[in-house]
Coordinates of N, CA and C in Angstrom, one line a residue:
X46 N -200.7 41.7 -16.7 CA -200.8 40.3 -16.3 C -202.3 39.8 -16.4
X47 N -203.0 40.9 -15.7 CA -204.6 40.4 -16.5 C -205.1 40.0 -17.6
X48 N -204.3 40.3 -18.6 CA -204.9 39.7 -19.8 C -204.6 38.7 -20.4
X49 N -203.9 37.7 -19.6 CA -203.0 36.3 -19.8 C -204.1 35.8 -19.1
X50 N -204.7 36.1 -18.1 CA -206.1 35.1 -17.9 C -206.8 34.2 -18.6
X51 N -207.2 33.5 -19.2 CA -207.9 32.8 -19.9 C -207.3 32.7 -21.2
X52 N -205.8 32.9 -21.8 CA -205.2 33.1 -22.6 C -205.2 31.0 -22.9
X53 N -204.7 30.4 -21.5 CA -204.6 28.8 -21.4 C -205.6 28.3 -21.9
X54 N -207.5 29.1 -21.7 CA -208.2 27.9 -22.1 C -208.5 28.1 -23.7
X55 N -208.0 29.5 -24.1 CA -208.3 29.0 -25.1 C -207.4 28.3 -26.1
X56 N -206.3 28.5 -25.8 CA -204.9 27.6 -26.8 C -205.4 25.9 -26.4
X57 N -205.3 25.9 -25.5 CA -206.0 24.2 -24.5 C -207.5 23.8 -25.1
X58 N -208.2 24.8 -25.1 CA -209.4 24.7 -26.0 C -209.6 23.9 -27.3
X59 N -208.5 25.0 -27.6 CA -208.4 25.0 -29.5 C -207.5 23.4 -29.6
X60 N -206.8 22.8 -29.0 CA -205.4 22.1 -29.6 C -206.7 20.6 -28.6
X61 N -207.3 20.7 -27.9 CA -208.4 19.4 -27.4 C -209.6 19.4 -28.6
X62 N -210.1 20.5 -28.7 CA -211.0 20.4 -30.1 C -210.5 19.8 -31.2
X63 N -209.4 20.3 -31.8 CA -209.1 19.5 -33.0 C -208.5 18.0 -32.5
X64 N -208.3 17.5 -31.5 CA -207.8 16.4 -31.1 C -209.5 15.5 -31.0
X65 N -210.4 16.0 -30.3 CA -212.1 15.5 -30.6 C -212.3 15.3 -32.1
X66 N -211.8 16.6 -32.2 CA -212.1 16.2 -34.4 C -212.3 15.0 -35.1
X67 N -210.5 15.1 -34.8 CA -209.6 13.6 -35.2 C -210.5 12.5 -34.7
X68 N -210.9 12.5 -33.7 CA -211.4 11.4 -32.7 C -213.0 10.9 -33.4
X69 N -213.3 12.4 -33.5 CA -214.9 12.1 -34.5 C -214.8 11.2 -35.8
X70 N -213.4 11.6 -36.4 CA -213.2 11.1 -37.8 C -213.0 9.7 -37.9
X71 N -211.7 9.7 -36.6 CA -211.6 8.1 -36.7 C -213.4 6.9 -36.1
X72 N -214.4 8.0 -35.4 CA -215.6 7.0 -35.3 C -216.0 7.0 -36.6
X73 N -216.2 7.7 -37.1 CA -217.0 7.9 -38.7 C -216.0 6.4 -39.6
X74 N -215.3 6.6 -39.2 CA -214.4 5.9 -40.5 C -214.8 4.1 -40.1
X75 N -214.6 4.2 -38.2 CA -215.1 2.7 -38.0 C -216.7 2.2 -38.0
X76 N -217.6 3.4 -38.0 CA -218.5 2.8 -38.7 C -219.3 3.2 -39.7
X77 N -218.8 3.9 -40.9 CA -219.0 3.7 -42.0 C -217.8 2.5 -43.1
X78 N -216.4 2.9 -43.3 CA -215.7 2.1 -43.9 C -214.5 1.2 -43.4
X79 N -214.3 0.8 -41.9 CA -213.7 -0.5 -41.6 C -214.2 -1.2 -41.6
X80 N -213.1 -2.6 -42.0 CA -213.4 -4.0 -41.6 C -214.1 -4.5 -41.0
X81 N -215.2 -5.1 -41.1 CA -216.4 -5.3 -40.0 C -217.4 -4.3 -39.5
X82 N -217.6 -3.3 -40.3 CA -218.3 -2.1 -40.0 C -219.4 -2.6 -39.5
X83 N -220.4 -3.6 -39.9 CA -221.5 -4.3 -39.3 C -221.4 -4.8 -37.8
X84 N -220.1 -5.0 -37.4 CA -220.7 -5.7 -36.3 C -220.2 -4.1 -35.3
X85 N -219.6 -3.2 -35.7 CA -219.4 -2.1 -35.3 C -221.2 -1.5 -34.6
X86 N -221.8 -1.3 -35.9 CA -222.7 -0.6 -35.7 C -223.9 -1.7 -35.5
X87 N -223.5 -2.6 -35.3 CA -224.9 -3.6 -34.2 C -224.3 -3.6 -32.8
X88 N -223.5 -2.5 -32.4 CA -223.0 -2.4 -30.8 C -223.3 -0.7 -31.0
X89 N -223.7 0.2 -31.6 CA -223.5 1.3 -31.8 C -223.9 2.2 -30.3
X90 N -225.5 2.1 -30.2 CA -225.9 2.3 -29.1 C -225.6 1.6 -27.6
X91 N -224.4 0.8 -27.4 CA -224.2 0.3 -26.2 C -222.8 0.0 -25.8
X92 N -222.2 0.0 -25.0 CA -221.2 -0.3 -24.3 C -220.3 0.8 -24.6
X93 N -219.2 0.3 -25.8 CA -218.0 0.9 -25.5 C -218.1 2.1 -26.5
X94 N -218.8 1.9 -27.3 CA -219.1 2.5 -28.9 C -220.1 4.1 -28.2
X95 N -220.9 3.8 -27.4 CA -222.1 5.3 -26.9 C -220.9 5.8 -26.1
X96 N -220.2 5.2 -25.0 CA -218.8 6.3 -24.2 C -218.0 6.6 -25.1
X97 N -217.7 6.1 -26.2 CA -216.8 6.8 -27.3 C -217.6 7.8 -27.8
X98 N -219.1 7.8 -28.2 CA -219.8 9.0 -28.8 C -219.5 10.0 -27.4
X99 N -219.7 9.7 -26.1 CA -220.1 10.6 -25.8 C -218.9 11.5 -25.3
X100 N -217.2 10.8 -25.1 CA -216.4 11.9 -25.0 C -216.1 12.2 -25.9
X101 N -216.6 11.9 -26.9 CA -216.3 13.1 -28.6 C -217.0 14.3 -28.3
X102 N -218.8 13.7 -28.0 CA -219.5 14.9 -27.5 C -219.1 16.0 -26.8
X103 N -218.7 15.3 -25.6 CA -218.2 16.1 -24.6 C -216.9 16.8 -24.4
X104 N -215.9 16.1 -25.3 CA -214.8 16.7 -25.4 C -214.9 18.2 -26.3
X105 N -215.9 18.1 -27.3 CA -216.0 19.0 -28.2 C -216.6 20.2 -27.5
X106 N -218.0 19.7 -27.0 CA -218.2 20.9 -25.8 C -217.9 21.8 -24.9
X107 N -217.1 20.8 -24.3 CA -216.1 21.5 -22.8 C -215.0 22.4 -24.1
X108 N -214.6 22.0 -24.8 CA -213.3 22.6 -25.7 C -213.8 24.0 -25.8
X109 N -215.2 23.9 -26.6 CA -216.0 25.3 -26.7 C -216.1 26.0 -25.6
X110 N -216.5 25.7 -24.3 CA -217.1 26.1 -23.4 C -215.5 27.1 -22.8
X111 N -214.5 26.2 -22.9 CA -212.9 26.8 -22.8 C -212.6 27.7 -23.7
X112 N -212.6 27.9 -24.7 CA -212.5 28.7 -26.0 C -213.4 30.1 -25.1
X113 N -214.5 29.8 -25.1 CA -215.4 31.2 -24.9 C -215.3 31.4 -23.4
X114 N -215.4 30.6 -22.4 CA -214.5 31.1 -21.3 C -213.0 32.2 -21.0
X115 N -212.2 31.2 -21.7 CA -211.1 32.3 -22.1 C -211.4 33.6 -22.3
X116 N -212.1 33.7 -23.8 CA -212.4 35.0 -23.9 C -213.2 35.7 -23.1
X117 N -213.6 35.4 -22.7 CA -214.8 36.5 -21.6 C -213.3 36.8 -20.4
X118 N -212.3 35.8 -19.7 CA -211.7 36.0 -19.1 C -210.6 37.2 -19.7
X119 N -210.4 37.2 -20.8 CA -209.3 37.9 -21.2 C -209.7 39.3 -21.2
X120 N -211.5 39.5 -21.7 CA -211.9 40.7 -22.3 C -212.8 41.5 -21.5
X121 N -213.2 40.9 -20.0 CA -214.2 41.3 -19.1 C -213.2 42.0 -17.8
X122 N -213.5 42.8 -17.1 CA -212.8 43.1 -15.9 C -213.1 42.5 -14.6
X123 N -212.6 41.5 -14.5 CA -213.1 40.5 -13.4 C -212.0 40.4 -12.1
X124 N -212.4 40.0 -11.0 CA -211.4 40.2 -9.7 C -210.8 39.1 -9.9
X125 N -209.4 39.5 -9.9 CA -208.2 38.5 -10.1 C -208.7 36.7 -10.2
X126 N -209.0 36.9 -8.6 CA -208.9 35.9 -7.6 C -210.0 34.9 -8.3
X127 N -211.3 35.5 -8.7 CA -212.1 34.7 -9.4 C -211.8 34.5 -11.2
X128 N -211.5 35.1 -11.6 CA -211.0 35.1 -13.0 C -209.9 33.9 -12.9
X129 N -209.1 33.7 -12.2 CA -208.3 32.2 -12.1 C -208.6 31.2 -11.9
X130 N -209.1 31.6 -10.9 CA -210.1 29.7 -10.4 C -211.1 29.4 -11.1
X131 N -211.8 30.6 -11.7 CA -212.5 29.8 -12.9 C -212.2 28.9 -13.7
X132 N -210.7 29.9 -14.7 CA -210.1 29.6 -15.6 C -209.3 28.5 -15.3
X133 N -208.9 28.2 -14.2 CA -208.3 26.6 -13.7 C -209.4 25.4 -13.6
X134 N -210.8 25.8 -13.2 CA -211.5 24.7 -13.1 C -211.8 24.7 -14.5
X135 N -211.9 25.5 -15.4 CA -212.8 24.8 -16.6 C -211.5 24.5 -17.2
X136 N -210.5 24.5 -17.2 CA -209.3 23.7 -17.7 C -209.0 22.2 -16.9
X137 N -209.7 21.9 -15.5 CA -210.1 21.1 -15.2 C -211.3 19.8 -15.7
X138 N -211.9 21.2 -16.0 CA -213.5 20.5 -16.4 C -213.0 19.2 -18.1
X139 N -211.9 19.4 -18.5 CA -211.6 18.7 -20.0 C -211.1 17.3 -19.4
X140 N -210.9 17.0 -17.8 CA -210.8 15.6 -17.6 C -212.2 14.8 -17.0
X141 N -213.5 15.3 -17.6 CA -214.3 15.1 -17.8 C -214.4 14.0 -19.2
X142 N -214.0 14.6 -20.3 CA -214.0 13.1 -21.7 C -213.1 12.8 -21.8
X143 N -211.8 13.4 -21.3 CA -210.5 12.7 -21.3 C -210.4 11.3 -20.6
X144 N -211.4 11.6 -18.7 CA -211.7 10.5 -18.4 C -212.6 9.3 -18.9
X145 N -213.7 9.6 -19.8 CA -214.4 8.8 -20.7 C -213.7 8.0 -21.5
X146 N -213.0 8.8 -22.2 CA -211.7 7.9 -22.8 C -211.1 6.9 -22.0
X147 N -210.1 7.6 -21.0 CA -209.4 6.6 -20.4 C -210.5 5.3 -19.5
X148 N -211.5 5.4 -18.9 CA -212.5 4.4 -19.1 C -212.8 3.3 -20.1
X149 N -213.2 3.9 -21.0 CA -213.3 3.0 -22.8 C -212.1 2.0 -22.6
X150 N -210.8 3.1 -23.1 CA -209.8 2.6 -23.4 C -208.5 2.1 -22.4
X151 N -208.7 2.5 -21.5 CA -207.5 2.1 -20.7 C -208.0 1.4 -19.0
X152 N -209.0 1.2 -19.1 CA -210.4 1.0 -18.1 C -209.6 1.4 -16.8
X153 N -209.6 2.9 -16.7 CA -209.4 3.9 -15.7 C -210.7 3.8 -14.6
X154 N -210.6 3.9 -13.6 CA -211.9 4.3 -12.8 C -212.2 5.6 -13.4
X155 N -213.4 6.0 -12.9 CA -214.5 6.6 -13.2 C -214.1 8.5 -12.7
X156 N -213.1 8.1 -12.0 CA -213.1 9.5 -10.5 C -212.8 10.2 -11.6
X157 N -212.3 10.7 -12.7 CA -211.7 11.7 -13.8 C -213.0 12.0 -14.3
X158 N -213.8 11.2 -14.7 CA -215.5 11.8 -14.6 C -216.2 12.9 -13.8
X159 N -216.1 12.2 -13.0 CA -216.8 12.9 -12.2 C -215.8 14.5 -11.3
X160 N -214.7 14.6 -12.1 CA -213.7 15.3 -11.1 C -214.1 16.5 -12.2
X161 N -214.1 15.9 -13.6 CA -213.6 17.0 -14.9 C -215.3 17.1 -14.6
X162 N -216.6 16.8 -14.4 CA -218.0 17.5 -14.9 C -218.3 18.3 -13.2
X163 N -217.6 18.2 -12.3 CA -217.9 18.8 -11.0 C -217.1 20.4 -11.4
X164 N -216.1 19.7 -12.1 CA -215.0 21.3 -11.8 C -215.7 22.9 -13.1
X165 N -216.1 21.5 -14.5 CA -216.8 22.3 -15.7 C -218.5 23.2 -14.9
X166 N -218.5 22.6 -13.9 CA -219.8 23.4 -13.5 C -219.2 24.1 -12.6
X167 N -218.4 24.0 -11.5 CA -218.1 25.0 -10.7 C -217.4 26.3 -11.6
X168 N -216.9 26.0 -12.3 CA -216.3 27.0 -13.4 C -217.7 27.7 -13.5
X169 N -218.4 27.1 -14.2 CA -219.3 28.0 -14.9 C -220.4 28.9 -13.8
X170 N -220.6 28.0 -13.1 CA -220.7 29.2 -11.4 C -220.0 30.4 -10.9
X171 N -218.6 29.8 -10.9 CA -217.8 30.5 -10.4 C -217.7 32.0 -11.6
X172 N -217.7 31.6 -12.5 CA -217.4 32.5 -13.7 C -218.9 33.8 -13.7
X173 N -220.2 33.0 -13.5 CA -221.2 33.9 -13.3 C -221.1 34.7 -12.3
X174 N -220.7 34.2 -11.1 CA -220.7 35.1 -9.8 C -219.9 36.2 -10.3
X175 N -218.6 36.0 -10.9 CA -217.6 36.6 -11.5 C -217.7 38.1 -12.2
X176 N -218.9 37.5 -13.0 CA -219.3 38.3 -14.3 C -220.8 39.5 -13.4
X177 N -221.2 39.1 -12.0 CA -222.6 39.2 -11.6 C -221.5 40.7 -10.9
X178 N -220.0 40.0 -9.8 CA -219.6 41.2 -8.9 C -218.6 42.1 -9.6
X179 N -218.9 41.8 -11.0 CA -217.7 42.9 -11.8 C -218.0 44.5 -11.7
X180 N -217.2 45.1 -11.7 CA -217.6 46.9 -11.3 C -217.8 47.4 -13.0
X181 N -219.1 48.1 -12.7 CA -219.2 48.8 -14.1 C -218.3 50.2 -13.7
X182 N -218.0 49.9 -15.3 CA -217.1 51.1 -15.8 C -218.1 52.3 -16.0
X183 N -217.8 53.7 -15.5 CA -218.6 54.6 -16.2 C -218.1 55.7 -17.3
X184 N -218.6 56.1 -17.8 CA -218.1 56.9 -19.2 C -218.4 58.4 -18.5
X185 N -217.3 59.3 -19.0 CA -217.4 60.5 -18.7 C -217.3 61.7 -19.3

């Protein structure tokens, strides 16, 4: 069962990253080759156009940050109890740009912000303490 640990963020990782991808492609496309690309990119730096850069940014990040979480969860010998809650907060931590999106686009409050970048840092706490009270193996 230990080794199903972090097996979630990386599949969740992988399938949000290439969903940021898409997401990058479709900004490239509106302001380089759609209709009105000019007035695109005379808003580029402001409003709705920089929270779109930045849950691309962010989405892509946290994705990585899930990816290599996983694996340290799968491949490190960590106590149960912390090796989960990590792996649930930083699977948390991806409603962080999800929330930026839903902001942009669906003008969500804000709380998915701040819920997904609270959880992506307790993860990565929680994962150090993790990694700090793991028992070394000895060779014999």
């Amino acid at each position: 069962m230990k080794t199903t640990i972090g097996k979630w963020n990386i599949g969740v990782g992988l399938w949000v990253m290439a969903s940021f991808m898409i997401y990058g492609f479709v900004l490239i496309y509106l302001r380089d080759f759609a209709p009105g690309k000019e007035a695109w990119i005379e808003s580029y730096n402001t409003g709705a156009h920089f929270e779109a850069r930045l849950a691309h940014v962010h989405g892509n990040l946290f994705s990585l940050l899930n990816i290599v979480f996983g694996f340290l969860l799968m491949k490190l010998q960590l106590k149960d109890n912390l090796a989960r809650w990590a792996s649930w907060l930083a699977l948390a931590g991806l409603l962080m740009p999800l929330g930026i999106l839903g902001e942009v686009y669906l003008g969500l409050p804000y709380y998915f912000v701040l819920v997904g970048g609270l959880s992506i840092f307790l993860a990565t706490v929680l994962l150090g303490v993790a990694v700090v009270q793991m028992k070394n193996e000895t060779k014999g």
